[in-house]
Coordinates of C-alpha atoms in Angstrom, one line a residue:
X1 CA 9.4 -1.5 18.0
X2 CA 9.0 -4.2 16.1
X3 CA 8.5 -4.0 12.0
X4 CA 7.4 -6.2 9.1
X5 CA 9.2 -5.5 6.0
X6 CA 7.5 -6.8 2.7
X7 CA 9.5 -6.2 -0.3
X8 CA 10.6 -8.8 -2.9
X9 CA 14.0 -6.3 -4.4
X10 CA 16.6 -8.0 -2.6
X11 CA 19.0 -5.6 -2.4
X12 CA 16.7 -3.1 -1.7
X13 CA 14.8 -5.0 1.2
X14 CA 18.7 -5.8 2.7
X15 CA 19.0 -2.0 2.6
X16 CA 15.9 -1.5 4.4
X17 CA 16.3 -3.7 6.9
X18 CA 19.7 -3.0 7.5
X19 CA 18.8 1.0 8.0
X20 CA 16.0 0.0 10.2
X21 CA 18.2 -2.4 12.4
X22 CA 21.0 0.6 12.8
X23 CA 17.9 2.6 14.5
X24 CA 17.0 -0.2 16.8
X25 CA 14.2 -1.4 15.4
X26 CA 13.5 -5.1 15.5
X27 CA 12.8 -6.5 11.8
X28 CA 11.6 -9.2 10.2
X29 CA 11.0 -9.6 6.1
X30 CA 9.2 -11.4 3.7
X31 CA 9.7 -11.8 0.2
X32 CA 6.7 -12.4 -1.3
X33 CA 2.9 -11.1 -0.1
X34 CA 1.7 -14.8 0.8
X35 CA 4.6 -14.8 3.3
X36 CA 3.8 -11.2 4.0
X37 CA 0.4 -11.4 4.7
X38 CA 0.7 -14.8 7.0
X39 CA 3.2 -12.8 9.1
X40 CA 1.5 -9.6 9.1
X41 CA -1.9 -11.8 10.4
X42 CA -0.1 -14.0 13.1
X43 CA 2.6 -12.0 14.8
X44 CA 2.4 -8.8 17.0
X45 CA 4.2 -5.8 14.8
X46 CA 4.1 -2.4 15.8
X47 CA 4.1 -1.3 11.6
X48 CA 4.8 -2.5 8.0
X49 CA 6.3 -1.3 5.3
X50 CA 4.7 -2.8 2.9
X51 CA 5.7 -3.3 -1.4
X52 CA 3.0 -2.8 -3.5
X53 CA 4.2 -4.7 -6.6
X54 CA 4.7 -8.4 -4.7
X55 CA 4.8 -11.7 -6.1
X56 CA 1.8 -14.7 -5.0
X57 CA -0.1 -11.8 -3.2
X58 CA -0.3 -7.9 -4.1
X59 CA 0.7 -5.2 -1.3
X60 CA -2.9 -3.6 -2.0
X61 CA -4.2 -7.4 -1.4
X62 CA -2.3 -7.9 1.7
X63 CA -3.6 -4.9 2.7
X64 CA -6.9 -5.5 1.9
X65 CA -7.0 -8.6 3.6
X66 CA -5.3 -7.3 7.2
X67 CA -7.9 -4.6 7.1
X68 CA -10.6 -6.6 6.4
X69 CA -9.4 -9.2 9.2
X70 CA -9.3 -5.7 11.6
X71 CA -5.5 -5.7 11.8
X72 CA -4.6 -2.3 12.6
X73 CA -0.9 -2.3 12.4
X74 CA 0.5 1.0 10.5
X75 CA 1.5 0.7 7.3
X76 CA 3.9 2.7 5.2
X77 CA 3.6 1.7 1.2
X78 CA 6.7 1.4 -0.4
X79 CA 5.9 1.5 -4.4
X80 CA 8.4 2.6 -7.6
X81 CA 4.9 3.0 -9.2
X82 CA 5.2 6.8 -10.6
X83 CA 2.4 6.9 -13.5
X84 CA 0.0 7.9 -11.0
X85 CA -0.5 11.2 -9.6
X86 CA 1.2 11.0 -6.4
X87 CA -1.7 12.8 -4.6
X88 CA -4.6 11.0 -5.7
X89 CA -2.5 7.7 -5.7
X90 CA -1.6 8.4 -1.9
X91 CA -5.9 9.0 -1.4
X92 CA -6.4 5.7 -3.2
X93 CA -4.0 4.2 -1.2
X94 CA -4.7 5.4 2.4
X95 CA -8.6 4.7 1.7
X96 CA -7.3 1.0 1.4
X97 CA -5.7 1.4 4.9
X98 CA -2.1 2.5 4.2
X99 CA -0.8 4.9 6.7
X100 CA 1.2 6.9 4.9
X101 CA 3.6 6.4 1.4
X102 CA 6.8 6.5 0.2
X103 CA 9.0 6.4 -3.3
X104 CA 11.7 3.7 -3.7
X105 CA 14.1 6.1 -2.2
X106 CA 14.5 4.6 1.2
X107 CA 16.3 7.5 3.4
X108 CA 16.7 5.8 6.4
X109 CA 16.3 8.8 8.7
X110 CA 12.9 9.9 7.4
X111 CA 11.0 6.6 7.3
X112 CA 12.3 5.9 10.6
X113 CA 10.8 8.6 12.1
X114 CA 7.5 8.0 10.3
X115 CA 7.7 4.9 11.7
X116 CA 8.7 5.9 15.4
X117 CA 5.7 8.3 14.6
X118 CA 3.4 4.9 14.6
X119 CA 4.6 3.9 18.1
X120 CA 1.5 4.5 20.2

């Protein structure tokens, strides 16, 4: 499988993609939701896990914009954002075309099973 990884915490995207790697996922990553998004429209991922709070572009734009380009990748959202209510925020989220959601706490183990989970 092959992943996009959009997150702009450099430590944090390093840890991602070095979890994801060490499960034998093929990665790639972008920095900022301009790259993102360019990525995400012209090459052939299996997911994303994708940052809500990016720089240039938004996740929830880059989002927007592969859904409204019918790009039907699944995404996982990866957000630190914990003022809303987790279950409404989630609803919000997946009516915007996330697949599923996750804290900051990357665990490795668990997102790469939601992610082997998207493999048709």
């Amino acid at each position: 499988m092959k992943i996009l990884v959009i997150e702009d915490d450099q430590l944090l995207a390093d840890a991602i993609v070095r979890n994801l790697r060490a499960e034998n996922f093929v990665v790639d990553h972008a920095s900022n939701g301009e790259d993102g998004q360019h990525l995400g429209e012209t090459g052939a991922y299996d997911a994303a896990v994708l940052d809500l709070g990016l720089p240039k572009v938004s996740g929830i734009a880059v989002l927007r914009a592969w859904r409204a380009a019918d790009r039907k990748l699944p995404v996982l959202i990866l957000t630190a954002r914990e003022r809303f209510s987790p279950s409404c925020f989630l609803t919000e989220e997946l009516h915007r075309g996330g697949s599923a959601r996750l804290q900051r706490r990357w665990q490795n183990r668990r997102e790469a099973i939601a992610l082997r989970k998207q493999d048709p």
